[in-house]
Amino acid sequence: MNPDKYTEERVLSLRSWTPQLLSFRLSRPAGYQFTAGQFARLGLVKTDALAPDDTGQRIVWRAYSIASAPEEGALEFCSVLLPEGEFTTELARLQPGDTVLVERASYGFLTTAGFAPGKDLWMIATGTGLAPFVSIIQERQNWQDFENLVIVHSVREAPELAYRDTILKLAKEPPFGASGAKLRYVPIVTRDTLEGVLHERIPVLAQDGRLEAAAGLALDLARSRILLCGNPAMVKDMRALLGAAGYATSRRLKPGTLAVENYW
Ligand code: NAP
């Protein structure tokens, strides 16, 4: 790739939620612009026999949603570490001070920008699909535009409920003063038990009303604007369910009520 298209950034810090789940912060490229919910493309230099020339080095690129707020001076990301992953085996070795390449552009449509005005913003995620929503709940504008922000996060086991503390803190002490909006958090753990926490998959809970009951809020086409991110099978099932209830992604000149992103 043309070196004008990316910058070299430094790892500032790392946080392991579990041995397979890592968040990391990078220095932010000068002038880097993004909207909460978008993703960056990150590159790691790999030294192996697949390199195209005699340097022995090649760059492996992956897309990662940005978990930090647009106003922050650093960029934060969250990743599953796959044992055979071409990118994540390198990621697992990173230490503070190491170099990560960041493409100058930001990407994606999992933002509130294409939505018709609404009252309740539902952010429904599995696994690391939570990351873009961590950015969205830290953005002032979303607390002004919506009365309720709802985060639904489904993981296999309790320790994978990343950012639980951040979300609970924002729910308890809403930021940005008197915006009046409320953050509601619905954690779901499917292969573990955690007191007071739901255990079934999201589409099941959405169909039988338990998702709305846990959020303390009804899904209502006139009020609800929905973002889906994570396991492609969850996104597909929820898209079908919500589509049948009238929710639709935005089209040219027609604002939407739904935006989706498959995570892999
Ligand atoms: P996951 O398997 O998608 O599990 C996360 C949550 O999603 C769990 O609560 C799971 O419930 C639920 N889920 C799975 N399929 C669903 C469906 N069809 N409908 C509704 N909910 C569903 O993801 P993970 O635990 O974060 O990661 C596990 C594996 O996912 C990784 O080893 C990797 O293969 C893949 N992954 C890949 C990437 C990538 O970028 N390549 C990123 C993340 C994950 P159950 O416990 O009932 O399955």
PDB file of C-alpha atoms and ligand atoms in Angstrom:
ATOM      1  CA  MET A   1       0.000   0.000   0.000  1.00  0.00           C
ATOM      2  CA  ASN A   2       1.067   3.550  -0.734  1.00  0.00           C
ATOM      3  CA  PRO A   3       2.774   4.886   2.458  1.00  0.00           C
ATOM      4  CA  ASP A   4       0.926   8.213   1.974  1.00  0.00           C
ATOM      5  CA  LYS A   5      -2.271   6.349   2.881  1.00  0.00           C
ATOM      6  CA  TYR A   6      -1.241   5.395   6.404  1.00  0.00           C
ATOM      7  CA  THR A   7       0.710   6.628   9.428  1.00  0.00           C
ATOM      8  CA  GLU A   8       2.846   4.784  11.972  1.00  0.00           C
ATOM      9  CA  GLU A   9       1.302   4.927  15.443  1.00  0.00           C
ATOM     10  CA  ARG A  10       2.398   3.651  18.863  1.00  0.00           C
ATOM     11  CA  VAL A  11       0.715   1.259  21.267  1.00  0.00           C
ATOM     12  CA  LEU A  12      -0.064   3.322  24.377  1.00  0.00           C
ATOM     13  CA  SER A  13      -1.637   0.630  26.557  1.00  0.00           C
ATOM     14  CA  LEU A  14      -3.247  -2.814  26.499  1.00  0.00           C
ATOM     15  CA  ARG A  15      -6.012  -4.402  28.575  1.00  0.00           C
ATOM     16  CA  SER A  16      -6.771  -8.135  28.583  1.00  0.00           C
ATOM     17  CA  TRP A  17     -10.380  -8.956  29.522  1.00  0.00           C
ATOM     18  CA  THR A  18      -9.712 -12.685  29.089  1.00  0.00           C
ATOM     19  CA  PRO A  19      -6.720 -14.525  27.534  1.00  0.00           C
ATOM     20  CA  GLN A  20      -8.571 -14.295  24.162  1.00  0.00           C
ATOM     21  CA  LEU A  21     -10.024 -10.802  24.427  1.00  0.00           C
ATOM     22  CA  LEU A  22      -7.836  -7.707  24.227  1.00  0.00           C
ATOM     23  CA  SER A  23      -8.398  -3.945  24.136  1.00  0.00           C
ATOM     24  CA  PHE A  24      -5.547  -1.700  23.032  1.00  0.00           C
ATOM     25  CA  ARG A  25      -5.008   2.031  22.697  1.00  0.00           C
ATOM     26  CA  LEU A  26      -2.969   3.672  19.952  1.00  0.00           C
ATOM     27  CA  SER A  27      -1.690   7.196  19.476  1.00  0.00           C
ATOM     28  CA  ARG A  28      -4.099   9.043  17.192  1.00  0.00           C
ATOM     29  CA  PRO A  29      -2.831  10.070  13.766  1.00  0.00           C
ATOM     30  CA  ALA A  30      -2.607  13.862  13.383  1.00  0.00           C
ATOM     31  CA  GLY A  31      -5.824  15.114  11.776  1.00  0.00           C
ATOM     32  CA  TYR A  32      -7.586  11.723  12.017  1.00  0.00           C
ATOM     33  CA  GLN A  33     -11.357  12.209  11.658  1.00  0.00           C
ATOM     34  CA  PHE A  34     -14.146   9.722  12.382  1.00  0.00           C
ATOM     35  CA  THR A  35     -17.783   9.539  13.461  1.00  0.00           C
ATOM     36  CA  ALA A  36     -18.690   7.367  16.465  1.00  0.00           C
ATOM     37  CA  GLY A  37     -19.563   3.893  15.141  1.00  0.00           C
ATOM     38  CA  GLN A  38     -17.015   3.891  12.303  1.00  0.00           C
ATOM     39  CA  PHE A  39     -14.030   1.619  11.851  1.00  0.00           C
ATOM     40  CA  ALA A  40     -10.330   2.092  11.106  1.00  0.00           C
ATOM     41  CA  ARG A  41      -7.985  -0.135   9.115  1.00  0.00           C
ATOM     42  CA  LEU A  42      -4.942  -1.252  11.081  1.00  0.00           C
ATOM     43  CA  GLY A  43      -1.766  -2.787   9.711  1.00  0.00           C
ATOM     44  CA  LEU A  44       0.880  -4.933  11.359  1.00  0.00           C
ATOM     45  CA  VAL A  45       4.226  -5.749   9.813  1.00  0.00           C
ATOM     46  CA  LYS A  46       4.752  -9.489   9.616  1.00  0.00           C
ATOM     47  CA  THR A  47       8.031 -11.178   8.880  1.00  0.00           C
ATOM     48  CA  ASP A  48       7.527 -14.499   7.104  1.00  0.00           C
ATOM     49  CA  ALA A  49       8.055 -16.493   3.920  1.00  0.00           C
ATOM     50  CA  LEU A  50       4.845 -15.103   2.352  1.00  0.00           C
ATOM     51  CA  ALA A  51       6.458 -11.662   1.942  1.00  0.00           C
ATOM     52  CA  PRO A  52       6.487 -10.658  -1.737  1.00  0.00           C
ATOM     53  CA  ASP A  53      10.158  -9.589  -1.883  1.00  0.00           C
ATOM     54  CA  ASP A  54      13.516 -10.309  -0.224  1.00  0.00           C
ATOM     55  CA  THR A  55      12.831  -7.992   2.748  1.00  0.00           C
ATOM     56  CA  GLY A  56      10.890 -10.911   4.259  1.00  0.00           C
ATOM     57  CA  GLN A  57       8.295  -8.406   5.466  1.00  0.00           C
ATOM     58  CA  ARG A  58       4.682  -7.720   4.508  1.00  0.00           C
ATOM     59  CA  ILE A  59       1.833  -5.720   6.017  1.00  0.00           C
ATOM     60  CA  VAL A  60      -1.339  -7.487   7.137  1.00  0.00           C
ATOM     61  CA  TRP A  61      -4.413  -5.210   7.316  1.00  0.00           C
ATOM     62  CA  ARG A  62      -7.626  -5.650   9.306  1.00  0.00           C
ATOM     63  CA  ALA A  63     -10.698  -3.510   9.965  1.00  0.00           C
ATOM     64  CA  TYR A  64     -11.424  -2.635  13.606  1.00  0.00           C
ATOM     65  CA  SER A  65     -14.272  -0.555  15.003  1.00  0.00           C
ATOM     66  CA  ILE A  66     -13.124   2.380  17.086  1.00  0.00           C
ATOM     67  CA  ALA A  67     -14.228   2.117  20.730  1.00  0.00           C
ATOM     68  CA  SER A  68     -12.931   5.501  21.888  1.00  0.00           C
ATOM     69  CA  ALA A  69     -14.858   8.750  21.646  1.00  0.00           C
ATOM     70  CA  PRO A  70     -14.280  11.031  18.646  1.00  0.00           C
ATOM     71  CA  GLU A  71     -12.925  13.769  20.968  1.00  0.00           C
ATOM     72  CA  GLU A  72     -10.247  11.578  22.587  1.00  0.00           C
ATOM     73  CA  GLY A  73      -6.573  11.999  21.831  1.00  0.00           C
ATOM     74  CA  ALA A  74      -6.049   8.235  21.426  1.00  0.00           C
ATOM     75  CA  LEU A  75      -7.792   5.493  19.406  1.00  0.00           C
ATOM     76  CA  GLU A  76      -9.045   2.383  21.227  1.00  0.00           C
ATOM     77  CA  PHE A  77      -9.890  -1.015  19.734  1.00  0.00           C
ATOM     78  CA  CYS A  78     -11.046  -4.402  21.009  1.00  0.00           C
ATOM     79  CA  SER A  79     -10.191  -7.765  19.443  1.00  0.00           C
ATOM     80  CA  VAL A  80     -10.721 -11.485  19.863  1.00  0.00           C
ATOM     81  CA  LEU A  81      -7.330 -13.222  19.700  1.00  0.00           C
ATOM     82  CA  LEU A  82      -7.686 -16.176  17.357  1.00  0.00           C
ATOM     83  CA  PRO A  83      -4.989 -18.869  17.811  1.00  0.00           C
ATOM     84  CA  GLU A  84      -4.464 -19.229  14.043  1.00  0.00           C
ATOM     85  CA  GLY A  85      -5.261 -15.608  13.138  1.00  0.00           C
ATOM     86  CA  GLU A  86      -2.781 -14.070  10.718  1.00  0.00           C
ATOM     87  CA  PHE A  87      -3.296 -10.633  12.297  1.00  0.00           C
ATOM     88  CA  THR A  88      -4.227 -11.484  15.869  1.00  0.00           C
ATOM     89  CA  THR A  89      -1.219 -13.731  16.545  1.00  0.00           C
ATOM     90  CA  GLU A  90       0.881 -10.570  15.932  1.00  0.00           C
ATOM     91  CA  LEU A  91      -1.561  -8.457  17.962  1.00  0.00           C
ATOM     92  CA  ALA A  92      -1.159 -10.784  20.940  1.00  0.00           C
ATOM     93  CA  ARG A  93       2.584  -9.995  21.011  1.00  0.00           C
ATOM     94  CA  LEU A  94       2.218  -6.205  21.093  1.00  0.00           C
ATOM     95  CA  GLN A  95       3.768  -4.208  23.911  1.00  0.00           C
ATOM     96  CA  PRO A  96       3.466  -0.514  24.745  1.00  0.00           C
ATOM     97  CA  GLY A  97       5.672   1.477  22.372  1.00  0.00           C
ATOM     98  CA  ASP A  98       5.318  -0.983  19.478  1.00  0.00           C
ATOM     99  CA  THR A  99       4.239   0.257  16.047  1.00  0.00           C
ATOM    100  CA  VAL A 100       0.824  -0.241  14.439  1.00  0.00           C
ATOM    101  CA  LEU A 101      -0.028   1.272  11.043  1.00  0.00           C
ATOM    102  CA  VAL A 102      -3.296   3.211  10.778  1.00  0.00           C
ATOM    103  CA  GLU A 103      -4.907   4.076   7.443  1.00  0.00           C
ATOM    104  CA  ARG A 104      -5.639   7.785   7.213  1.00  0.00           C
ATOM    105  CA  ALA A 105      -9.313   7.222   6.257  1.00  0.00           C
ATOM    106  CA  SER A 106     -12.138   6.008   8.501  1.00  0.00           C
ATOM    107  CA  TYR A 107     -14.963   3.835   7.218  1.00  0.00           C
ATOM    108  CA  GLY A 108     -18.471   2.519   7.760  1.00  0.00           C
ATOM    109  CA  PHE A 109     -22.142   3.380   8.103  1.00  0.00           C
ATOM    110  CA  LEU A 110     -22.924   2.009  11.570  1.00  0.00           C
ATOM    111  CA  THR A 111     -23.648   5.516  12.796  1.00  0.00           C
ATOM    112  CA  THR A 112     -26.702   7.545  13.717  1.00  0.00           C
ATOM    113  CA  ALA A 113     -26.105   9.864  10.740  1.00  0.00           C
ATOM    114  CA  GLY A 114     -28.581   8.156   8.377  1.00  0.00           C
ATOM    115  CA  PHE A 115     -31.417   7.894  10.898  1.00  0.00           C
ATOM    116  CA  ALA A 116     -34.776   9.610  10.831  1.00  0.00           C
ATOM    117  CA  PRO A 117     -35.250  11.501  14.121  1.00  0.00           C
ATOM    118  CA  GLY A 118     -36.123   9.100  16.967  1.00  0.00           C
ATOM    119  CA  LYS A 119     -36.328   8.935  20.732  1.00  0.00           C
ATOM    120  CA  ASP A 120     -34.635   5.650  21.661  1.00  0.00           C
ATOM    121  CA  LEU A 121     -31.289   4.437  20.305  1.00  0.00           C
ATOM    122  CA  TRP A 122     -30.955   0.642  20.594  1.00  0.00           C
ATOM    123  CA  MET A 123     -27.405  -0.702  20.146  1.00  0.00           C
ATOM    124  CA  ILE A 124     -27.463  -4.495  19.881  1.00  0.00           C
ATOM    125  CA  ALA A 125     -24.141  -6.380  19.866  1.00  0.00           C
ATOM    126  CA  THR A 126     -22.542  -9.770  20.263  1.00  0.00           C
ATOM    127  CA  GLY A 127     -18.915 -10.155  21.362  1.00  0.00           C
ATOM    128  CA  THR A 128     -16.501  -7.486  20.117  1.00  0.00           C
ATOM    129  CA  GLY A 129     -19.370  -6.007  18.077  1.00  0.00           C
ATOM    130  CA  LEU A 130     -19.840  -3.882  21.204  1.00  0.00           C
ATOM    131  CA  ALA A 131     -16.822  -1.676  20.361  1.00  0.00           C
ATOM    132  CA  PRO A 132     -18.540   0.896  18.098  1.00  0.00           C
ATOM    133  CA  PHE A 133     -21.255   1.357  20.721  1.00  0.00           C
ATOM    134  CA  VAL A 134     -18.691   2.190  23.410  1.00  0.00           C
ATOM    135  CA  SER A 135     -17.709   5.112  21.181  1.00  0.00           C
ATOM    136  CA  ILE A 136     -21.331   6.110  20.511  1.00  0.00           C
ATOM    137  CA  ILE A 137     -22.294   6.293  24.206  1.00  0.00           C
ATOM    138  CA  GLN A 138     -19.330   8.584  24.840  1.00  0.00           C
ATOM    139  CA  GLU A 139     -20.410  11.115  22.212  1.00  0.00           C
ATOM    140  CA  ARG A 140     -22.247  14.177  23.483  1.00  0.00           C
ATOM    141  CA  GLN A 141     -24.533  14.542  20.449  1.00  0.00           C
ATOM    142  CA  ASN A 142     -26.161  11.138  21.020  1.00  0.00           C
ATOM    143  CA  TRP A 143     -27.137  12.106  24.574  1.00  0.00           C
ATOM    144  CA  GLN A 144     -28.757  15.222  23.153  1.00  0.00           C
ATOM    145  CA  ASP A 145     -30.502  13.536  20.204  1.00  0.00           C
ATOM    146  CA  PHE A 146     -32.064  10.606  22.135  1.00  0.00           C
ATOM    147  CA  GLU A 147     -34.066  10.211  25.346  1.00  0.00           C
ATOM    148  CA  ASN A 148     -32.844   6.653  25.883  1.00  0.00           C
ATOM    149  CA  LEU A 149     -29.633   4.875  24.873  1.00  0.00           C
ATOM    150  CA  VAL A 150     -29.936   1.086  25.158  1.00  0.00           C
ATOM    151  CA  ILE A 151     -26.959  -1.281  24.999  1.00  0.00           C
ATOM    152  CA  VAL A 152     -27.668  -4.991  24.555  1.00  0.00           C
ATOM    153  CA  HIS A 153     -24.487  -7.091  24.737  1.00  0.00           C
ATOM    154  CA  SER A 154     -24.452 -10.868  24.356  1.00  0.00           C
ATOM    155  CA  VAL A 155     -21.319 -12.872  25.166  1.00  0.00           C
ATOM    156  CA  ARG A 156     -20.580 -16.520  25.851  1.00  0.00           C
ATOM    157  CA  GLU A 157     -19.082 -16.137  29.344  1.00  0.00           C
ATOM    158  CA  ALA A 158     -19.297 -13.411  31.989  1.00  0.00           C
ATOM    159  CA  PRO A 159     -15.646 -12.180  31.794  1.00  0.00           C
ATOM    160  CA  GLU A 160     -16.281 -11.341  28.112  1.00  0.00           C
ATOM    161  CA  LEU A 161     -18.659  -8.556  29.181  1.00  0.00           C
ATOM    162  CA  ALA A 162     -16.006  -6.013  28.228  1.00  0.00           C
ATOM    163  CA  TYR A 163     -16.557  -2.352  29.122  1.00  0.00           C
ATOM    164  CA  ARG A 164     -19.192  -3.366  31.688  1.00  0.00           C
ATOM    165  CA  ASP A 165     -17.718  -0.896  34.210  1.00  0.00           C
ATOM    166  CA  THR A 166     -17.650   1.958  31.689  1.00  0.00           C
ATOM    167  CA  ILE A 167     -21.264   1.310  30.691  1.00  0.00           C
ATOM    168  CA  LEU A 168     -22.512   0.960  34.271  1.00  0.00           C
ATOM    169  CA  LYS A 169     -20.728   4.165  35.254  1.00  0.00           C
ATOM    170  CA  LEU A 170     -22.284   6.108  32.365  1.00  0.00           C
ATOM    171  CA  ALA A 171     -25.690   4.621  33.248  1.00  0.00           C
ATOM    172  CA  LYS A 172     -25.328   5.701  36.859  1.00  0.00           C
ATOM    173  CA  GLU A 173     -23.783   9.091  36.232  1.00  0.00           C
ATOM    174  CA  PRO A 174     -24.935  10.291  32.798  1.00  0.00           C
ATOM    175  CA  PRO A 175     -22.265  12.506  31.239  1.00  0.00           C
ATOM    176  CA  PHE A 176     -22.669  15.934  29.658  1.00  0.00           C
ATOM    177  CA  GLY A 177     -24.694  17.464  32.475  1.00  0.00           C
ATOM    178  CA  ALA A 178     -28.376  18.024  31.987  1.00  0.00           C
ATOM    179  CA  SER A 179     -28.988  16.212  28.698  1.00  0.00           C
ATOM    180  CA  GLY A 180     -31.700  14.216  30.539  1.00  0.00           C
ATOM    181  CA  ALA A 181     -31.048  11.044  28.510  1.00  0.00           C
ATOM    182  CA  LYS A 182     -30.828   7.666  30.180  1.00  0.00           C
ATOM    183  CA  LEU A 183     -28.463   4.775  29.395  1.00  0.00           C
ATOM    184  CA  ARG A 184     -29.952   1.289  29.808  1.00  0.00           C
ATOM    185  CA  TYR A 185     -27.718  -1.795  29.784  1.00  0.00           C
ATOM    186  CA  VAL A 186     -28.857  -5.345  29.023  1.00  0.00           C
ATOM    187  CA  PRO A 187     -25.950  -7.802  29.369  1.00  0.00           C
ATOM    188  CA  ILE A 188     -26.574 -11.378  28.183  1.00  0.00           C
ATOM    189  CA  VAL A 189     -24.376 -14.370  29.009  1.00  0.00           C
ATOM    190  CA  THR A 190     -25.209 -17.503  26.997  1.00  0.00           C
ATOM    191  CA  ARG A 191     -22.816 -20.187  28.306  1.00  0.00           C
ATOM    192  CA  ASP A 192     -22.367 -19.144  31.908  1.00  0.00           C
ATOM    193  CA  THR A 193     -24.577 -18.085  34.782  1.00  0.00           C
ATOM    194  CA  LEU A 194     -24.595 -14.605  36.217  1.00  0.00           C
ATOM    195  CA  GLU A 195     -27.214 -13.559  38.681  1.00  0.00           C
ATOM    196  CA  GLY A 196     -29.904 -11.302  37.272  1.00  0.00           C
ATOM    197  CA  VAL A 197     -28.566 -11.662  33.718  1.00  0.00           C
ATOM    198  CA  LEU A 198     -30.421 -13.156  30.727  1.00  0.00           C
ATOM    199  CA  HIS A 199     -29.070 -16.349  29.144  1.00  0.00           C
ATOM    200  CA  GLU A 200     -30.762 -16.858  25.785  1.00  0.00           C
ATOM    201  CA  ARG A 201     -29.659 -15.556  22.404  1.00  0.00           C
ATOM    202  CA  ILE A 202     -30.792 -12.074  21.335  1.00  0.00           C
ATOM    203  CA  PRO A 203     -33.343 -13.069  18.634  1.00  0.00           C
ATOM    204  CA  VAL A 204     -35.112 -15.402  21.092  1.00  0.00           C
ATOM    205  CA  LEU A 205     -35.298 -12.648  23.721  1.00  0.00           C
ATOM    206  CA  ALA A 206     -36.455 -10.120  21.120  1.00  0.00           C
ATOM    207  CA  GLN A 207     -39.262 -12.407  19.977  1.00  0.00           C
ATOM    208  CA  ASP A 208     -40.651 -13.324  23.374  1.00  0.00           C
ATOM    209  CA  GLY A 209     -40.543  -9.779  24.815  1.00  0.00           C
ATOM    210  CA  ARG A 210     -37.834 -10.381  27.418  1.00  0.00           C
ATOM    211  CA  LEU A 211     -35.414  -7.987  25.714  1.00  0.00           C
ATOM    212  CA  GLU A 212     -37.862  -5.098  26.020  1.00  0.00           C
ATOM    213  CA  ALA A 213     -38.751  -6.108  29.585  1.00  0.00           C
ATOM    214  CA  ALA A 214     -35.056  -6.139  30.588  1.00  0.00           C
ATOM    215  CA  ALA A 215     -34.474  -2.737  28.966  1.00  0.00           C
ATOM    216  CA  GLY A 216     -37.667  -1.366  30.527  1.00  0.00           C
ATOM    217  CA  LEU A 217     -38.533   0.063  27.125  1.00  0.00           C
ATOM    218  CA  ALA A 218     -40.733  -1.050  24.219  1.00  0.00           C
ATOM    219  CA  LEU A 219     -39.449  -1.382  20.671  1.00  0.00           C
ATOM    220  CA  ASP A 220     -41.570   1.071  18.720  1.00  0.00           C
ATOM    221  CA  LEU A 221     -41.039   1.961  15.061  1.00  0.00           C
ATOM    222  CA  ALA A 222     -41.948   5.608  15.676  1.00  0.00           C
ATOM    223  CA  ARG A 223     -39.391   5.959  18.506  1.00  0.00           C
ATOM    224  CA  SER A 224     -36.697   3.287  18.110  1.00  0.00           C
ATOM    225  CA  ARG A 225     -33.570   3.599  15.979  1.00  0.00           C
ATOM    226  CA  ILE A 226     -31.550   0.388  15.940  1.00  0.00           C
ATOM    227  CA  LEU A 227     -27.876  -0.432  15.362  1.00  0.00           C
ATOM    228  CA  LEU A 228     -26.859  -4.115  15.033  1.00  0.00           C
ATOM    229  CA  CYS A 229     -23.245  -5.308  15.175  1.00  0.00           C
ATOM    230  CA  GLY A 230     -21.573  -8.658  15.675  1.00  0.00           C
ATOM    231  CA  ASN A 231     -22.060 -12.294  14.736  1.00  0.00           C
ATOM    232  CA  PRO A 232     -23.350 -12.332  11.119  1.00  0.00           C
ATOM    233  CA  ALA A 233     -25.995 -14.947  12.016  1.00  0.00           C
ATOM    234  CA  MET A 234     -27.361 -12.728  14.827  1.00  0.00           C
ATOM    235  CA  VAL A 235     -27.382  -9.730  12.476  1.00  0.00           C
ATOM    236  CA  LYS A 236     -29.216 -11.747   9.792  1.00  0.00           C
ATOM    237  CA  ASP A 237     -31.873 -13.068  12.194  1.00  0.00           C
ATOM    238  CA  MET A 238     -32.452  -9.699  13.865  1.00  0.00           C
ATOM    239  CA  ARG A 239     -32.561  -7.947  10.520  1.00  0.00           C
ATOM    240  CA  ALA A 240     -35.319 -10.312   9.362  1.00  0.00           C
ATOM    241  CA  LEU A 241     -37.241  -9.900  12.591  1.00  0.00           C
ATOM    242  CA  LEU A 242     -36.973  -6.105  12.600  1.00  0.00           C
ATOM    243  CA  GLY A 243     -37.579  -5.881   8.852  1.00  0.00           C
ATOM    244  CA  ALA A 244     -40.899  -7.666   9.354  1.00  0.00           C
ATOM    245  CA  ALA A 245     -41.772  -5.014  11.951  1.00  0.00           C
ATOM    246  CA  GLY A 246     -41.062  -2.225   9.437  1.00  0.00           C
ATOM    247  CA  TYR A 247     -37.470  -1.221  10.313  1.00  0.00           C
ATOM    248  CA  ALA A 248     -35.312  -0.403   7.273  1.00  0.00           C
ATOM    249  CA  THR A 249     -31.795   0.796   6.488  1.00  0.00           C
ATOM    250  CA  SER A 250     -31.443   4.273   5.008  1.00  0.00           C
ATOM    251  CA  ARG A 251     -31.568   4.789   1.267  1.00  0.00           C
ATOM    252  CA  ARG A 252     -30.639   7.805  -0.790  1.00  0.00           C
ATOM    253  CA  LEU A 253     -32.938  10.642   0.325  1.00  0.00           C
ATOM    254  CA  LYS A 254     -34.812   8.298   2.707  1.00  0.00           C
ATOM    255  CA  PRO A 255     -33.586   8.261   6.312  1.00  0.00           C
ATOM    256  CA  GLY A 256     -33.592   4.847   7.980  1.00  0.00           C
ATOM    257  CA  THR A 257     -34.545   3.253  11.267  1.00  0.00           C
ATOM    258  CA  LEU A 258     -31.911   0.474  11.201  1.00  0.00           C
ATOM    259  CA  ALA A 259     -28.153   0.226  10.500  1.00  0.00           C
ATOM    260  CA  VAL A 260     -26.148  -3.007  10.580  1.00  0.00           C
ATOM    261  CA  GLU A 261     -22.579  -4.282  10.483  1.00  0.00           C
ATOM    262  CA  ASN A 262     -21.366  -7.861  10.264  1.00  0.00           C
ATOM    263  CA  TYR A 263     -18.231  -8.269  12.318  1.00  0.00           C
ATOM    264  CA  TRP A 264     -16.549 -10.996  10.349  1.00  0.00           C
TER     265      TRP A 264
HETATM  266  P1  NAP B   1     -19.754 -15.533  19.148  1.00  0.00           P
HETATM  267  O1  NAP B   1     -19.540 -16.980  18.960  1.00  0.00           O
HETATM  268  O2  NAP B   1     -20.488 -14.821  18.096  1.00  0.00           O
HETATM  269  O3  NAP B   1     -20.490 -15.354  20.580  1.00  0.00           O
HETATM  270  C1  NAP B   1     -20.867 -14.113  21.116  1.00  0.00           C
HETATM  271  C2  NAP B   1     -22.322 -14.147  21.504  1.00  0.00           C
HETATM  272  O4  NAP B   1     -23.116 -14.237  20.327  1.00  0.00           O
HETATM  273  C3  NAP B   1     -22.676 -15.349  22.358  1.00  0.00           C
HETATM  274  O5  NAP B   1     -23.580 -14.945  23.344  1.00  0.00           O
HETATM  275  C4  NAP B   1     -23.338 -16.288  21.358  1.00  0.00           C
HETATM  276  O6  NAP B   1     -24.284 -17.163  21.909  1.00  0.00           O
HETATM  277  C5  NAP B   1     -24.047 -15.282  20.473  1.00  0.00           C
HETATM  278  N1  NAP B   1     -24.431 -15.857  19.190  1.00  0.00           N
HETATM  279  C6  NAP B   1     -23.734 -16.711  18.409  1.00  0.00           C
HETATM  280  N2  NAP B   1     -24.440 -17.014  17.302  1.00  0.00           N
HETATM  281  C7  NAP B   1     -25.623 -16.340  17.416  1.00  0.00           C
HETATM  282  C8  NAP B   1     -26.781 -16.270  16.597  1.00  0.00           C
HETATM  283  N3  NAP B   1     -26.873 -16.960  15.452  1.00  0.00           N
HETATM  284  N4  NAP B   1     -27.801 -15.495  17.018  1.00  0.00           N
HETATM  285  C9  NAP B   1     -27.715 -14.813  18.165  1.00  0.00           C
HETATM  286  N5  NAP B   1     -26.660 -14.850  18.997  1.00  0.00           N
HETATM  287  C10 NAP B   1     -25.609 -15.610  18.611  1.00  0.00           C
HETATM  288  O7  NAP B   1     -18.418 -14.697  19.270  1.00  0.00           O
HETATM  289  P2  NAP B   1     -17.212 -14.664  20.342  1.00  0.00           P
HETATM  290  O8  NAP B   1     -17.507 -15.530  21.528  1.00  0.00           O
HETATM  291  O9  NAP B   1     -16.928 -13.232  20.562  1.00  0.00           O
HETATM  292  O10 NAP B   1     -16.022 -15.271  19.505  1.00  0.00           O
HETATM  293  C11 NAP B   1     -16.015 -16.614  19.198  1.00  0.00           C
HETATM  294  C12 NAP B   1     -15.493 -16.852  17.804  1.00  0.00           C
HETATM  295  O11 NAP B   1     -16.082 -15.911  16.902  1.00  0.00           O
HETATM  296  C13 NAP B   1     -14.032 -16.653  17.582  1.00  0.00           C
HETATM  297  O12 NAP B   1     -13.233 -17.721  17.956  1.00  0.00           O
HETATM  298  C14 NAP B   1     -13.994 -16.390  16.104  1.00  0.00           C
HETATM  299  O13 NAP B   1     -14.021 -17.559  15.362  1.00  0.00           O
HETATM  300  C15 NAP B   1     -15.208 -15.617  15.859  1.00  0.00           C
HETATM  301  N6  NAP B   1     -14.899 -14.179  15.792  1.00  0.00           N
HETATM  302  C16 NAP B   1     -14.219 -13.719  14.725  1.00  0.00           C
HETATM  303  C17 NAP B   1     -13.957 -12.388  14.627  1.00  0.00           C
HETATM  304  C18 NAP B   1     -13.205 -11.864  13.445  1.00  0.00           C
HETATM  305  O14 NAP B   1     -13.086 -10.680  13.297  1.00  0.00           O
HETATM  306  N7  NAP B   1     -12.702 -12.710  12.581  1.00  0.00           N
HETATM  307  C19 NAP B   1     -14.371 -11.489  15.598  1.00  0.00           C
HETATM  308  C20 NAP B   1     -15.050 -11.997  16.691  1.00  0.00           C
HETATM  309  C21 NAP B   1     -15.309 -13.342  16.772  1.00  0.00           C
HETATM  310  P3  NAP B   1     -23.973 -18.757  22.050  1.00  0.00           P
HETATM  311  O15 NAP B   1     -23.112 -18.908  23.265  1.00  0.00           O
HETATM  312  O16 NAP B   1     -25.355 -19.322  22.216  1.00  0.00           O
HETATM  313  O17 NAP B   1     -23.306 -19.216  20.797  1.00  0.00           O
END
